[in-house]
CSV table of C-alpha atoms in Angstrom, one decimal:
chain,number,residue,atom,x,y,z
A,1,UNK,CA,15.8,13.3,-8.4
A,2,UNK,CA,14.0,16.3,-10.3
A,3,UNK,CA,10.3,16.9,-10.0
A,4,UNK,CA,8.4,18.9,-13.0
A,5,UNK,CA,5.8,18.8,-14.8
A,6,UNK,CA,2.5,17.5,-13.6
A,7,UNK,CA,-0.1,14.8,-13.6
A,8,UNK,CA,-1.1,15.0,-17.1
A,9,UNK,CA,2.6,13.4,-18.4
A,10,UNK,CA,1.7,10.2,-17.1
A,11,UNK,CA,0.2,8.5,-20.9
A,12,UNK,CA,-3.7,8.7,-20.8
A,13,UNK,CA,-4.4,11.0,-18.2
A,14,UNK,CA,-6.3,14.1,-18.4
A,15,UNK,CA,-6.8,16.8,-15.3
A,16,UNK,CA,-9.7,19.3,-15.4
A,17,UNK,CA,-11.1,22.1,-12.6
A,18,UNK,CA,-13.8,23.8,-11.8
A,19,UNK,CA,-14.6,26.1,-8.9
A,20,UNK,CA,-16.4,29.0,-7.7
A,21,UNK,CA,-13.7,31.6,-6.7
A,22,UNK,CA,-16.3,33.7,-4.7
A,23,UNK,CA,-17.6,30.9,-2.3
A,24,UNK,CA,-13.9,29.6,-2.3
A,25,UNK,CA,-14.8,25.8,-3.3
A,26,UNK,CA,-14.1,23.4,-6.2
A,27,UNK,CA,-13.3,20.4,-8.0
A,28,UNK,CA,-10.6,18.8,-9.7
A,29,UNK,CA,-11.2,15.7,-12.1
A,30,UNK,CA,-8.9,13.3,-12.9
A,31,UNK,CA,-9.7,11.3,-16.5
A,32,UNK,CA,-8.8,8.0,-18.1
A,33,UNK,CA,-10.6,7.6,-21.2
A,34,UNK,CA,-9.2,4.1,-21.7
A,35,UNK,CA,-9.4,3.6,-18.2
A,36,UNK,CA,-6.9,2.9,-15.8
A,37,UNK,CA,-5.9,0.2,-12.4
A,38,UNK,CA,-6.3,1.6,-9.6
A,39,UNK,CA,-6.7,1.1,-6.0
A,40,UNK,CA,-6.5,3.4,-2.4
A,41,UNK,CA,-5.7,3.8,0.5
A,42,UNK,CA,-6.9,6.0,3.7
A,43,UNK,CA,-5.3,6.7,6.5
A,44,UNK,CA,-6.9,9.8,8.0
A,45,UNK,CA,-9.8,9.0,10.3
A,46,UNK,CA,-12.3,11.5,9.3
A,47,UNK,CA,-12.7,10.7,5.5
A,48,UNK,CA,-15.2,11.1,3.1
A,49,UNK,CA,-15.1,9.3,-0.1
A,50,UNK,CA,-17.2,7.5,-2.8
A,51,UNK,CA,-16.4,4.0,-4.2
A,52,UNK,CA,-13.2,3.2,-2.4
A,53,UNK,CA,-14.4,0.0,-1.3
A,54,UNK,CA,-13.9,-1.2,-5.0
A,55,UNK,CA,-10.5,-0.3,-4.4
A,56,UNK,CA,-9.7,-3.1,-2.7
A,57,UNK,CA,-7.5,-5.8,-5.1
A,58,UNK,CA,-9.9,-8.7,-3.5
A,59,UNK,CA,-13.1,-6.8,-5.1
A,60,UNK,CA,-14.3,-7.5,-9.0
A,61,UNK,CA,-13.8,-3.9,-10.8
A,62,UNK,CA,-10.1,-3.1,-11.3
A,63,UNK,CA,-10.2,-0.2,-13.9
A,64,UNK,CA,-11.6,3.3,-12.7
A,65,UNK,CA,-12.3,6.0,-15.4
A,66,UNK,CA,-12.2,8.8,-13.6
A,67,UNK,CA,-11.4,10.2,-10.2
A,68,UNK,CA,-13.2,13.2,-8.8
A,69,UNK,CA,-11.3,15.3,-5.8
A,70,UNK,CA,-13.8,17.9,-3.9
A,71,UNK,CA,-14.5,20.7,-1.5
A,72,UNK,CA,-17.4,20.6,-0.1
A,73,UNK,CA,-17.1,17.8,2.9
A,74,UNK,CA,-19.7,15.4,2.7
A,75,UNK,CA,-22.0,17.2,0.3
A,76,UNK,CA,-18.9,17.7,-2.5
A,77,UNK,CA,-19.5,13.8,-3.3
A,78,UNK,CA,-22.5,15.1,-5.5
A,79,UNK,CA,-20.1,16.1,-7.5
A,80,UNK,CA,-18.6,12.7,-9.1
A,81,UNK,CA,-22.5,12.2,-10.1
A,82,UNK,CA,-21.9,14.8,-12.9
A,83,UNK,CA,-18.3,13.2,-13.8
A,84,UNK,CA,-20.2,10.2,-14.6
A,85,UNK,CA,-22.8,11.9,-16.4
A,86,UNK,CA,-20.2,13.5,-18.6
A,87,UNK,CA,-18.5,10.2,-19.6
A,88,UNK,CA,-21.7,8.1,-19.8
A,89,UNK,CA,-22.5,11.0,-22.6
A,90,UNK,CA,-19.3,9.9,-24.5
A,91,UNK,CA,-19.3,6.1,-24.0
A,92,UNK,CA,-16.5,6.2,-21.1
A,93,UNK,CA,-17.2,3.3,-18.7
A,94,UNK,CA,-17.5,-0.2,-18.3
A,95,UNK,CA,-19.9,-2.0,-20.4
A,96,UNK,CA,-22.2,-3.8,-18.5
A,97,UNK,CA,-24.4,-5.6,-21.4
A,98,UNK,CA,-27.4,-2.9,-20.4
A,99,UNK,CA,-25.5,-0.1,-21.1
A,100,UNK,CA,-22.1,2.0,-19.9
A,101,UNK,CA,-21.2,2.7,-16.3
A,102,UNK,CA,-18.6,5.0,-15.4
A,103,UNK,CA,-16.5,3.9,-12.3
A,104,UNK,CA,-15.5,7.4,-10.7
A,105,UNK,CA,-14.1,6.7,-7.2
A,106,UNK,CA,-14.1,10.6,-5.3
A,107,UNK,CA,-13.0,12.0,-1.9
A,108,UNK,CA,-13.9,14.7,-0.6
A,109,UNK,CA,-11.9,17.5,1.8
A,110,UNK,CA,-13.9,20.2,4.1
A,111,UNK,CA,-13.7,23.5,3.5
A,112,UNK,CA,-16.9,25.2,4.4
A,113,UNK,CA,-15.0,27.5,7.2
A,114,UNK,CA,-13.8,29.1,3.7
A,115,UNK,CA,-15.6,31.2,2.1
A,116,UNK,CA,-19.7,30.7,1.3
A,117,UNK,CA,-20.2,26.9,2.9
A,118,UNK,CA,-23.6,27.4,1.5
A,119,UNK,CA,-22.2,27.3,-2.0
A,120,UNK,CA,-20.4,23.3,-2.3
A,121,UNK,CA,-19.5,21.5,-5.4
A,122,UNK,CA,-22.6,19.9,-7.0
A,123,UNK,CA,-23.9,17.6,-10.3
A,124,UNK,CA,-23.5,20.7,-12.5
A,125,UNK,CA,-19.8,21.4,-11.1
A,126,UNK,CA,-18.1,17.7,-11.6
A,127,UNK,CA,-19.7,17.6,-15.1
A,128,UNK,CA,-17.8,21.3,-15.8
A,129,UNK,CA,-14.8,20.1,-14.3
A,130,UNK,CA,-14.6,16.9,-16.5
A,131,UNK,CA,-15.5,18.7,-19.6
A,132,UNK,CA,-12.5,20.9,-19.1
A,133,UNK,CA,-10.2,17.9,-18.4
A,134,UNK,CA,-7.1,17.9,-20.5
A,135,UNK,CA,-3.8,16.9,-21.0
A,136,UNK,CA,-2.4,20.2,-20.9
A,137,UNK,CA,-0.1,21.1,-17.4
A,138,UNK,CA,-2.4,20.9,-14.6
A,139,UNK,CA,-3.2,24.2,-13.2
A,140,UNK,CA,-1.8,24.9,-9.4
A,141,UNK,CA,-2.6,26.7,-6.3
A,142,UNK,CA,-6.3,28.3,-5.5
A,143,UNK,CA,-8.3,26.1,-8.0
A,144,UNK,CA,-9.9,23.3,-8.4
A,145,UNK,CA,-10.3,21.3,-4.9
A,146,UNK,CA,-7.9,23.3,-3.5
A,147,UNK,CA,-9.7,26.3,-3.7
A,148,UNK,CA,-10.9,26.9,-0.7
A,149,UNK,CA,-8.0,24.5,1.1
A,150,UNK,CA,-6.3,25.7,4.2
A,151,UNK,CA,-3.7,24.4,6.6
A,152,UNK,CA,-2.2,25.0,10.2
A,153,UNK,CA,-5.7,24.1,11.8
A,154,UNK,CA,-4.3,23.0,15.2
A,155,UNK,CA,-4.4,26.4,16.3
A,156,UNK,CA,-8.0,26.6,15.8
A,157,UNK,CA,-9.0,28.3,12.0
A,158,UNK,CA,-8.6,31.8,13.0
A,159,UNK,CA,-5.0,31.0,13.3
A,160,UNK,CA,-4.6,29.1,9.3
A,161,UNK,CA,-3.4,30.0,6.2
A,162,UNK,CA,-4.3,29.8,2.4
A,163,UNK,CA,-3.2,26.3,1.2
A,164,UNK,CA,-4.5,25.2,-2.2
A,165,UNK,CA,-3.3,22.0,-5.1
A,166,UNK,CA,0.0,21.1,-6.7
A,167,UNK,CA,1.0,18.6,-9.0
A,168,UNK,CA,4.4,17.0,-9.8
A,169,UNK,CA,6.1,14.3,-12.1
A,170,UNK,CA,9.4,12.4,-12.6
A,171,UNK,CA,10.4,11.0,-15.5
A,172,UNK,CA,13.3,8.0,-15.0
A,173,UNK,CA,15.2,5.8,-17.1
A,174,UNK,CA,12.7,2.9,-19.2
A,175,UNK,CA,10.5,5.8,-20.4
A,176,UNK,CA,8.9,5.2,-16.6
A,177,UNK,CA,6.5,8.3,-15.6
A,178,UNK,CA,5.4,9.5,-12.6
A,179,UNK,CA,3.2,12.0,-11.6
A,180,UNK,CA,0.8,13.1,-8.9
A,181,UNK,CA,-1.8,16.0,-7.8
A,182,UNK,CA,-2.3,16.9,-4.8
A,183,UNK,CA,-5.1,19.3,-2.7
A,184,UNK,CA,-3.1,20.1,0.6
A,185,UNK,CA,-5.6,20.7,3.2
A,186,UNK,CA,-4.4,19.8,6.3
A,187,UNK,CA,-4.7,20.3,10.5
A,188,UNK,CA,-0.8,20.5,10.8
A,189,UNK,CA,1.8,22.6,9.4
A,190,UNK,CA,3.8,21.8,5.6
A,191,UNK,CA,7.4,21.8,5.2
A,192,UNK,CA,9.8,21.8,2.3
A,193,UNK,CA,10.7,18.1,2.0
A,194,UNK,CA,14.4,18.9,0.6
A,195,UNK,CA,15.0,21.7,3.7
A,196,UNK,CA,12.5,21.0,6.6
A,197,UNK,CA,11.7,25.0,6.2
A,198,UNK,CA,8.1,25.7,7.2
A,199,UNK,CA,6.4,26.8,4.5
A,200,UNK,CA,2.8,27.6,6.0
A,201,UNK,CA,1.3,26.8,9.5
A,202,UNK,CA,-0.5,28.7,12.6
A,203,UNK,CA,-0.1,31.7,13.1
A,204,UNK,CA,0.3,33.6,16.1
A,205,UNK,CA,-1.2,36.8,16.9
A,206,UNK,CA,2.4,38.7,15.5
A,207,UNK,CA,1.7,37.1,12.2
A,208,UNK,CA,4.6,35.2,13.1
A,209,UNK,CA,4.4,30.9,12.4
A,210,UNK,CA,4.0,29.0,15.3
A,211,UNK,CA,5.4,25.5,16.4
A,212,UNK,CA,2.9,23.1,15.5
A,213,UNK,CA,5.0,20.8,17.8
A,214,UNK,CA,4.5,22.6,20.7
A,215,UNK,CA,1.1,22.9,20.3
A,216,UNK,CA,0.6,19.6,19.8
A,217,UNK,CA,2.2,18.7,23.2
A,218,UNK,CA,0.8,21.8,24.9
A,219,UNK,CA,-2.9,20.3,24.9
A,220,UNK,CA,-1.7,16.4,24.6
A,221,UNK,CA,-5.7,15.3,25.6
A,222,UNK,CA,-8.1,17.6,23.2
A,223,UNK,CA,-8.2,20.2,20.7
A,224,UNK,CA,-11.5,21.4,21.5
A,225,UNK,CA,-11.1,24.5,19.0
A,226,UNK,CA,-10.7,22.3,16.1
A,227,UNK,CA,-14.5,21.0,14.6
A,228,UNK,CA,-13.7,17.1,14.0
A,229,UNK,CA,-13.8,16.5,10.1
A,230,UNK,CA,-12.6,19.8,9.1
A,231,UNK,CA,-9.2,19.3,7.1
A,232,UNK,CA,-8.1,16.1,5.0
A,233,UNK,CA,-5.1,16.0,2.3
A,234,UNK,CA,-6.1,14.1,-1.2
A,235,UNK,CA,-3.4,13.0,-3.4
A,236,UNK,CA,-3.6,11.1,-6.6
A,237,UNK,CA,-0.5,9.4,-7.9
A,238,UNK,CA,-0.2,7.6,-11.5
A,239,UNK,CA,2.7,5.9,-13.6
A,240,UNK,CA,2.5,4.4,-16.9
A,241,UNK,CA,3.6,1.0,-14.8
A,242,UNK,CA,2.6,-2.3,-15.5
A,243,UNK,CA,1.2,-2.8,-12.0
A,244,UNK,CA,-1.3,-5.4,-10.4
A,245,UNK,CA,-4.4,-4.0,-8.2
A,246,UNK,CA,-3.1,-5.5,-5.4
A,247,UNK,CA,0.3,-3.8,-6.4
A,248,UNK,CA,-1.3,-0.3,-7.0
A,249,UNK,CA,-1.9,-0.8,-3.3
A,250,UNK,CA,1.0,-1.0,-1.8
A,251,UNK,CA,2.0,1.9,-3.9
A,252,UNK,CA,-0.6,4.0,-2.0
A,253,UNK,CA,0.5,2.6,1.1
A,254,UNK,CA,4.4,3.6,0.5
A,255,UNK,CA,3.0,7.0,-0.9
A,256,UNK,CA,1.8,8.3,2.5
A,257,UNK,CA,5.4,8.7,3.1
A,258,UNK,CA,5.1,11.8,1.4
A,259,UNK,CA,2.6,13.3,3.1
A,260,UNK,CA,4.4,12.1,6.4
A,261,UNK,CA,7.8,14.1,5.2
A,262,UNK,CA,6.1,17.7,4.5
A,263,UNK,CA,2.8,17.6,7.1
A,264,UNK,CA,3.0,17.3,11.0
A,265,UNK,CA,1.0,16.2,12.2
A,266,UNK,CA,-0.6,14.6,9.5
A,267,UNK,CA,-2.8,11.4,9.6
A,268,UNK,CA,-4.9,12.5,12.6
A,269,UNK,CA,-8.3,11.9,13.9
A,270,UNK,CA,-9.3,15.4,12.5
A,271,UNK,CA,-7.8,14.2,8.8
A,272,UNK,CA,-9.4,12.1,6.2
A,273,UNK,CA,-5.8,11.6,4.1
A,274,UNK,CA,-6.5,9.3,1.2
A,275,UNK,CA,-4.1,8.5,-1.5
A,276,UNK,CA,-5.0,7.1,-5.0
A,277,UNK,CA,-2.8,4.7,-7.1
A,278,UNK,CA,-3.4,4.3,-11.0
A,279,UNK,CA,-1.3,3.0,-13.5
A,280,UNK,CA,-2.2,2.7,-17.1
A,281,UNK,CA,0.3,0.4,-18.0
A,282,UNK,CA,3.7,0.1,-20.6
A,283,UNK,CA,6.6,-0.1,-19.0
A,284,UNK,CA,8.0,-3.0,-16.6
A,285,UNK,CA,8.9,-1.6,-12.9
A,286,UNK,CA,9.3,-2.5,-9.7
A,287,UNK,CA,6.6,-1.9,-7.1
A,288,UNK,CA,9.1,-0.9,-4.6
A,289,UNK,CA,10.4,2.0,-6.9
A,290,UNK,CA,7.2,2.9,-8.1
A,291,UNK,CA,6.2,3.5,-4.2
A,292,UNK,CA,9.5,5.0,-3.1
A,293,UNK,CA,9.6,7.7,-5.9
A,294,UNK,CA,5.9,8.1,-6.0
A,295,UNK,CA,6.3,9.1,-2.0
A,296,UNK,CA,9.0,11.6,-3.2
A,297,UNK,CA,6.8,13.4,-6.3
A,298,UNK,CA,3.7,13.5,-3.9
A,299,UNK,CA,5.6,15.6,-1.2
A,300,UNK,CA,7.2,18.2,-4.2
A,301,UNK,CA,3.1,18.5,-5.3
A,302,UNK,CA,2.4,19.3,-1.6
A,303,UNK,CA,5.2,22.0,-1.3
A,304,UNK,CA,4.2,23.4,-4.4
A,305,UNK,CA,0.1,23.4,-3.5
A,306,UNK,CA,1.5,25.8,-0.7
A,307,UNK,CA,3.8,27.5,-2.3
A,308,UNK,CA,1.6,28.4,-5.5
A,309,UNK,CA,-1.6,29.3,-3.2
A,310,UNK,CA,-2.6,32.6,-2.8
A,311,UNK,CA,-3.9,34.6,0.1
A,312,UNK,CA,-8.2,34.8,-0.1
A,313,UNK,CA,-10.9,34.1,1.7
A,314,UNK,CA,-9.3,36.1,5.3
A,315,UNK,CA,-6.3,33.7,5.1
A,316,UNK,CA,-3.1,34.9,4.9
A,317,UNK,CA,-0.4,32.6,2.3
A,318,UNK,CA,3.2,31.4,2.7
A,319,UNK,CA,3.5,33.8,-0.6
A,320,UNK,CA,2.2,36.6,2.1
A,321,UNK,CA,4.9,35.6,4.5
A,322,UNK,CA,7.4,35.6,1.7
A,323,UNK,CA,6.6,39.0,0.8
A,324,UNK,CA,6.7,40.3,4.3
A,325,UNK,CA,10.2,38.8,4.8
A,326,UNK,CA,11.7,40.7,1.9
A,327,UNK,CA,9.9,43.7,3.0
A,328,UNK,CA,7.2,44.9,0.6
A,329,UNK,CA,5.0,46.5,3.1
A,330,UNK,CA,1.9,44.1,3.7
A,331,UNK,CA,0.5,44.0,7.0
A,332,UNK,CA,-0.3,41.0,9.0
């Protein structure tokens, strides 16, 4: 199977960004106009999120309009305020008899060690980044929520590199699409799915990548140089499926296999993975199929989000590396 393309070729979605590139932090906003099922589901055990509850297929609402993906840790969840003051403005929400209310689940990743943590995405941010929301390829590496993103934390930070969002799709037989974005932001390393090759991780003091393995099993009780909270991988993953809620679920269950295939460790009590599910309906498909291959085009948008990143905010990039193996000069 092929992954290109993006997000955005899933019918009825739209993807816009917004970040400061100075203070290393953003946003990335993910729009359904008509709306769209959706559910969730966390596995990390430090997350931060907005109206995931919701989510759940035994709870009332089952259409979101918009999801909202931030930097910032806890204080980036302002930012979904403005996403649903920008679609409130346009009559985007469910009508509720008093007036419109836009359902904008949001998760947030931390990435104050990055840049100005003074500086997080607020009201006026999520409002920019849902105004720019198209349909138009998404935009990769060192923007949106992935701005100031980072992986290879279980060295401690001084010893991470630049991470950032990708975005993949797959289009199958049945005019089935799916697609998913990603902000890669994680305490462990990220390898190529298709060749196991580490593509970013800790460095050691050579500039050289480090086994993330052995460190793991070299300090088995604590890491006491990594802050709690301070990683967390956010996906969203659509199809143009005819899917239940309670459906869309399993699909973000089945998806975590994707982050499972390209980050180790990955799911950890530092993490706060979350995976989002939406379909917007037209085309019969299996559940099963939906989950397998959305698993499959999340781990492509992961290897891309490192791949496309670019070195900043005193973090060196697998682009760096790359550069260093074929000899250009740079200096780690």
């Amino acid at each position: 199977m092929t992954t290109a393309g993006s997000l955005v070729d899933v019918p009825g979605t739209k993807v816009g960004h917004a970040h400061d590139p100075r203070a290393w932090t953003g946003c990335t906003v993910i729009v359904w106009e008509k709306g769209a099922l959706c559910s969730v589901d966390v596995r990390g055990s430090a997350p931060g999120t907005r109206e995931t509850d919701l989510l759940d297929p035994t709870c009332l609402v089952d259409r979101v309009h918009a999801i909202c993906l931030s930097g910032g840790s806890g204080f980036g969840l302002d930012a979904a305020t403005g996403v649903a003051a920008y679609l409130e403005e346009r009559g985007i929400g469910a009508d509720v008899g008093y007036g419109i209310v836009p359902i904008v689940p949001a998760a947030v990743l931390f990435d104050l060690s990055v840049g100005d943590p003074k500086v997080r995405p607020d009201k006026a941010m999520g409002y920019a980044a849902a105004s720019r929301a198209t349909d138009t390829p998404v935009q990769e590496g060192n923007v949106g929520a992935g701005c100031g993103a980072s992986v290879g934390k279980i060295g401690g930070f001084a010893k991470a590199m630049k991470s950032g969002l990708g975005s993949a799709s797959v289009r199958l037989p049945g005019g089935l699409v799916i697609g998913a974005v990603v902000a890669v932001n994680a305490l462990g390393e990220v390898r190529d799915p298709a060749t196991r090759e580490v593509l970013a991780g800790p460095l050691n003091a050579d500039g050289r990548l480090e086994d993330s393995h052995e460190l793991l099993i070299r300090k088995p009780f604590s890491f006491t140089e990594v802050p709690k909270g301070t990683n967390t991988t956010l996906a969203v993953v659509a199809s143009n499926a005819n899917l239940t809620k309670a459906e869309l679920k399993k699909v973000a269950e089945m998806t975590h296999d994707g982050f499972a295939r390209t980050i180790y460790p990955v799911h950890t009590m530092y993490d706060g993975d979350a995976v989002f599910a939406a379909s917007t309906g037209g085309v019969d498909a299996s559940v099963d199929v939906i989950g397998a291959v959305s698993a499959q085009v999340v781990a492509e948008a992961i290897a891309r989000a490192v791949r496309l990143a670019e070195g900043g905010g005193g973090l060196l990039s697998h682009r760096d590396l790359k550069n260093v193996r074929q000899g250009d000069g740079i200096k780690l």
